[in-house]
XYZ file of C-alpha atoms in Angstrom:
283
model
C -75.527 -91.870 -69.373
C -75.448 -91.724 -73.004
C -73.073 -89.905 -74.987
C -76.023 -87.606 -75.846
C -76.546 -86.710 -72.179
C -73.041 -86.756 -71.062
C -72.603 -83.541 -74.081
C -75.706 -81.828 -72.693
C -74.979 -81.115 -69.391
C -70.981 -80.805 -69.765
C -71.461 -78.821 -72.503
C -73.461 -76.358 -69.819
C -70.904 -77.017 -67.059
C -68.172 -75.957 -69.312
C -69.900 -72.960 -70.306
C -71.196 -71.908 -66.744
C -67.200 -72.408 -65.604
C -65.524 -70.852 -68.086
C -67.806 -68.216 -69.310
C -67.870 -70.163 -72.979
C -70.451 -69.210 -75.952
C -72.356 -72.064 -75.875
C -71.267 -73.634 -79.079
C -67.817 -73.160 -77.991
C -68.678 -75.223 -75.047
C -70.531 -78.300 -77.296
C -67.048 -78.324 -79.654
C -64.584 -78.676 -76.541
C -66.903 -81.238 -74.581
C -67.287 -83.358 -78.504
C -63.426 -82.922 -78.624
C -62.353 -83.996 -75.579
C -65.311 -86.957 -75.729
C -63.928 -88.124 -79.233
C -60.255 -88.512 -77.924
C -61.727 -90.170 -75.243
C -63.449 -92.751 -77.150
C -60.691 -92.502 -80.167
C -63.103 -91.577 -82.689
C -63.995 -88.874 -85.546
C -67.086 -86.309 -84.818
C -68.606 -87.976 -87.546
C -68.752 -90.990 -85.517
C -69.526 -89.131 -82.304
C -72.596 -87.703 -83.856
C -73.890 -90.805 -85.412
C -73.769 -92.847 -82.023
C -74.953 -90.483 -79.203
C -77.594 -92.939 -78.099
C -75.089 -95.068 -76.764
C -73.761 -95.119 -74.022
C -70.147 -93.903 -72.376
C -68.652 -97.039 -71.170
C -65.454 -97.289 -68.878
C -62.742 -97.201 -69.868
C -63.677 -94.450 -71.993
C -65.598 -92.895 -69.362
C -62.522 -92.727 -66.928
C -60.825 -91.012 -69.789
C -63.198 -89.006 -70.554
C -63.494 -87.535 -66.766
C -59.587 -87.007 -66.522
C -59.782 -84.796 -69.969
C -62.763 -83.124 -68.778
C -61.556 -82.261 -65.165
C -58.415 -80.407 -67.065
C -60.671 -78.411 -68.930
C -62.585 -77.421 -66.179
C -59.333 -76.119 -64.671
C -58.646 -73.953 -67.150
C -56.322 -76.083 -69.151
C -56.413 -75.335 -72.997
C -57.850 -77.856 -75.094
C -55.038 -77.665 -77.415
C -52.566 -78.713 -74.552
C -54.877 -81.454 -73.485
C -55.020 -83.258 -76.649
C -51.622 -82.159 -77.702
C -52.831 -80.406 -81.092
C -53.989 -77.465 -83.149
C -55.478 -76.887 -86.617
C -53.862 -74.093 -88.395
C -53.964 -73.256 -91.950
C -55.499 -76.720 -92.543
C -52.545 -78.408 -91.149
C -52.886 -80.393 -87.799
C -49.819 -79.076 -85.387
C -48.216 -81.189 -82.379
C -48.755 -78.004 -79.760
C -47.428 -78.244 -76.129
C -46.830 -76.032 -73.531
C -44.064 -74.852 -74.625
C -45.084 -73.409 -77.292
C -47.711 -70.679 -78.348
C -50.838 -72.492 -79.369
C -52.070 -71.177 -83.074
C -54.935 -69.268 -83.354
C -56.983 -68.590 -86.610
C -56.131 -64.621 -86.685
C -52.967 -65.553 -87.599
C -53.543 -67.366 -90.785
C -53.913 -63.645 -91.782
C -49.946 -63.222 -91.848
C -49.291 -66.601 -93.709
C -52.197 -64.923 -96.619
C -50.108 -62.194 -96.578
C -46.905 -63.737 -96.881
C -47.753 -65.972 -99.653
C -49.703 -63.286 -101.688
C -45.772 -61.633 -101.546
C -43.868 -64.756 -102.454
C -43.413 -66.109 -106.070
C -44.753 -69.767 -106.892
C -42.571 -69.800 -109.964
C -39.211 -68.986 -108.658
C -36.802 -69.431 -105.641
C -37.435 -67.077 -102.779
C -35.757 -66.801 -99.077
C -38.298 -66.141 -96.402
C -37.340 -65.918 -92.485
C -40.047 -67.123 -89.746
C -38.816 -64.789 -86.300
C -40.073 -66.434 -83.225
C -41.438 -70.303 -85.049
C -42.891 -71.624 -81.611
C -44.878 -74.710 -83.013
C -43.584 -73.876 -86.872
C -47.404 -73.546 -87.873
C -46.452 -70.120 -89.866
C -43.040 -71.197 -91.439
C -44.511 -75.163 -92.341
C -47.760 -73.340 -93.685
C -45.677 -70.934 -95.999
C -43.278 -73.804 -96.574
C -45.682 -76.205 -97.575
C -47.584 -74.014 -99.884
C -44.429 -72.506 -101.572
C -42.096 -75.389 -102.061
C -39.552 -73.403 -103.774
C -38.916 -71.046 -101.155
C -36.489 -71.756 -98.689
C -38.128 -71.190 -95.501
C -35.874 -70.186 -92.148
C -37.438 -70.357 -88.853
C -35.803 -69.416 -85.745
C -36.742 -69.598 -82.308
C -34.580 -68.987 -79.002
C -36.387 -71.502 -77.200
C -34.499 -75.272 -77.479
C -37.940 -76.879 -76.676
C -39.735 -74.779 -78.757
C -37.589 -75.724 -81.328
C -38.017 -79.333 -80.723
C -41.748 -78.952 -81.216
C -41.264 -77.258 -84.435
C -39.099 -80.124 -85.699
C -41.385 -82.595 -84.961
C -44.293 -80.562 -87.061
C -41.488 -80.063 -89.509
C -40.834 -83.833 -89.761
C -44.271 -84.782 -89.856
C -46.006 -83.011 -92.476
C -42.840 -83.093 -94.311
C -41.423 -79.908 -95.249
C -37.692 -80.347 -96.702
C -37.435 -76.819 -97.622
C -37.974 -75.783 -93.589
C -34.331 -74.728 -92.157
C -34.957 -74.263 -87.897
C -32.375 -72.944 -86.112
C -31.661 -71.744 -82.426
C -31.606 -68.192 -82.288
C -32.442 -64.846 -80.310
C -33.987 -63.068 -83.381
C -31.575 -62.874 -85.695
C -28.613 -63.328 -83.524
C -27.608 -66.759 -85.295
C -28.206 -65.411 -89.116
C -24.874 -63.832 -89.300
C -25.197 -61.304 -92.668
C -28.336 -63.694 -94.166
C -30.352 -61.646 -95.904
C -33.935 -62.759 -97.161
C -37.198 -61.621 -100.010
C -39.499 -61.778 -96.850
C -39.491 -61.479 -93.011
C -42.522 -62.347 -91.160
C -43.383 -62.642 -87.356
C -45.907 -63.325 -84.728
C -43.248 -62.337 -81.754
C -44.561 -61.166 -78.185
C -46.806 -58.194 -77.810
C -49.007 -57.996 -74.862
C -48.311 -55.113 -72.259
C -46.277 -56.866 -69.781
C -49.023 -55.969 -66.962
C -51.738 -56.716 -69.010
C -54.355 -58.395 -66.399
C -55.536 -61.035 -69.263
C -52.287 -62.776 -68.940
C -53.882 -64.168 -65.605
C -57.053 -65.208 -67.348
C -58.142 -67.796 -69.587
C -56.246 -70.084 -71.661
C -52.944 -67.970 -71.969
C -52.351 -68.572 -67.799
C -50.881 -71.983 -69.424
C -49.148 -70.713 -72.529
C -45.153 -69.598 -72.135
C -45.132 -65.824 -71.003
C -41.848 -65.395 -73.074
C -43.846 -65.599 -76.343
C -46.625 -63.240 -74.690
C -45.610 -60.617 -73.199
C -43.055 -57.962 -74.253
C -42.445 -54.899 -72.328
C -44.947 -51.770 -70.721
C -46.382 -51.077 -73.976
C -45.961 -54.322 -75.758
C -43.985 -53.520 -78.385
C -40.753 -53.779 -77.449
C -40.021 -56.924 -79.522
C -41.252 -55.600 -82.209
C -39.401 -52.396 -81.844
C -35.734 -54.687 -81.556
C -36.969 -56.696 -84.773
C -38.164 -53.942 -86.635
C -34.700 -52.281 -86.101
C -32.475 -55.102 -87.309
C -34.345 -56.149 -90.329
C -33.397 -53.832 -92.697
C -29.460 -55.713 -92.436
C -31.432 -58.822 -93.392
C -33.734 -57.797 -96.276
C -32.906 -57.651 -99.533
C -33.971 -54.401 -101.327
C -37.221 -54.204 -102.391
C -38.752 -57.153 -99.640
C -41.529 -56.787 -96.935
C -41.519 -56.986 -93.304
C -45.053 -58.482 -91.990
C -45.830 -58.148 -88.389
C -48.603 -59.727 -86.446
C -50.264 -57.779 -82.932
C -52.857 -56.380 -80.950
C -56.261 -55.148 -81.884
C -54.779 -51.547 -80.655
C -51.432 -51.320 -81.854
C -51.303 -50.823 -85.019
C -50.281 -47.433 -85.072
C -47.696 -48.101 -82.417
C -46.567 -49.975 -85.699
C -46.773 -47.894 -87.952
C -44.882 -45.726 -86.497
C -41.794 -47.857 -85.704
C -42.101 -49.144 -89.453
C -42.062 -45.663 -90.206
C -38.742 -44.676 -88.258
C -36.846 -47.474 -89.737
C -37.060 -46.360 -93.361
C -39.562 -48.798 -94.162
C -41.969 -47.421 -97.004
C -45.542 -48.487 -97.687
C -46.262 -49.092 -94.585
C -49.714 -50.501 -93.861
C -51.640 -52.151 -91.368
C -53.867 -55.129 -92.714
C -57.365 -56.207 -90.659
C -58.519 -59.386 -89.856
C -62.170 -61.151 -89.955
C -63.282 -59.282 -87.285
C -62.417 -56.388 -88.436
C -59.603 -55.541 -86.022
C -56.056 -54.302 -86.820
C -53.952 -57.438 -87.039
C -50.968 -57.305 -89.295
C -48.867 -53.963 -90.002
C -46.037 -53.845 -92.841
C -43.380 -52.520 -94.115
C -41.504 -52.319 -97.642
C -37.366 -52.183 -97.348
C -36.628 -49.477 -100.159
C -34.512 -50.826 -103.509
């Protein structure tokens, strides 16, 4: 078959399987065909006349047999985009998704270019949000913690890779490691799906860790124990951002609200769905 028919009908066997959009389908099946053959899409696009030879093909079959299973194409070929930055993502960690590029905007648009600033990353998984703000604001000096040791490893690869020297990752359960650190922001993507939430048995997070999914009956439990505690780590006069579901931002609010925090706020996404709430720590 050429590589032209091979993306036609997996591209429909993908989407029949896993109830895909259709384009979503044709991506995954060019992805998983380029690391196959160890080429660009550019390539991929420019040579679908010819044919899929072994051993590409065997490859190619292995890949595609994962997918069909359910696997997550990030998993599979071991990386994400994020914040155009490619991340090393395993199952270990939380694989990044484009809604939450939304919380690095908002961090930066709150962090000086021109001056020295001390920003904490709760929960790092992969590091995307922590080496994105890192990267972008090379005078801050970025703190990412995560209680997870392989998490953590993860995050020090990505760290070590796209070379951020002003990235400090540490092993810790929130802030339990900080001591009396105090910081100019605090931002966090931490757990907060409802614990019995039936789409943690669907899809691609069946594969991701439930420990950076899931957080009590309503969700919000995590944020609830962060949301507490960070006022003893912000200086006067810094923000608390928080990233969760489509239907919690009040839940949010609310807890911002109870902690003292002032201008509190809850930011929308693309699709125009509640995203990121936050909070101001008084001066």
């Amino acid at each position: 078959m050429t590589l032209a028919e091979v993306l036609a009908q997996d591209s429909r066997r993908l989407q029949q399987d896993l109830d895909l959009d259709p384009r979503e389908a044709r991506l995954e099946i060019q992805i998983l065909l380029c690391e196959a053959l160890g080429v660009a899409r550019s390539w991929l696009i420019g040579h679908d006349r010819e044919a899929l030879a072994e051993p590409a093909a065997q490859s190619y079959s292995a890949l595609l047999t994962r997918r069909l299973a359910g696997e997550p194409i990030a998993y599979i070929i071991g990386r994400r985009e994020f914040f155009g930055l490619e991340f090393k993502t395993t199952p270990a960690v939380l694989i990044p998704r484009p809604e939450t590029e939304l919380l690095v905007e908002l961090a930066l648009a709150r962090i000086p270019e021109d001056q020295p600033c001390k920003v904490l990353d709760l929960g790092t998984g992969s590091g995307a949000i922590a080496i994105s703000i890192a990267r972008s604001r090379p005078l801050a000096a970025v703190t990412a913690v995560d209680q997870s040791p392989q998490a953590l490893g993860v995050a020090r690869d990505n760290a070590a890779r796209l070379q951020v020297p002003n990235l400090c990752l540490l092993h810790s359960d929130w802030f339990g490691a900080l001591g009396a650190q105090t910081f100019d922001l605090i931002v966090s993507n931490p757990p907060y799906v409802e614990a019995g939430d039936p789409h943690l048995q669907r899809g691609d997070v069946r594969f991701e860790p439930l420990s950076a999914l899931a957080s009590g009956a309503d969700g919000l439990d995590d944020i609830r124990r962060i949301a507490a505690a960070a006022p003893q780590h912000l200086n006067p006069g810094s923000w608390l951002l928080l990233e969760h579901g489509y239907n919690q931002g009040e839940g949010c609010r609310d807890i911002l609200r109870q902690q003292g925090f002032s201008e509190v706020e809850t930011i929308r996404d693309l699709a125009g769905l509640e995203r990121v709430s936050v909070g101001l720590r008084a001066a």
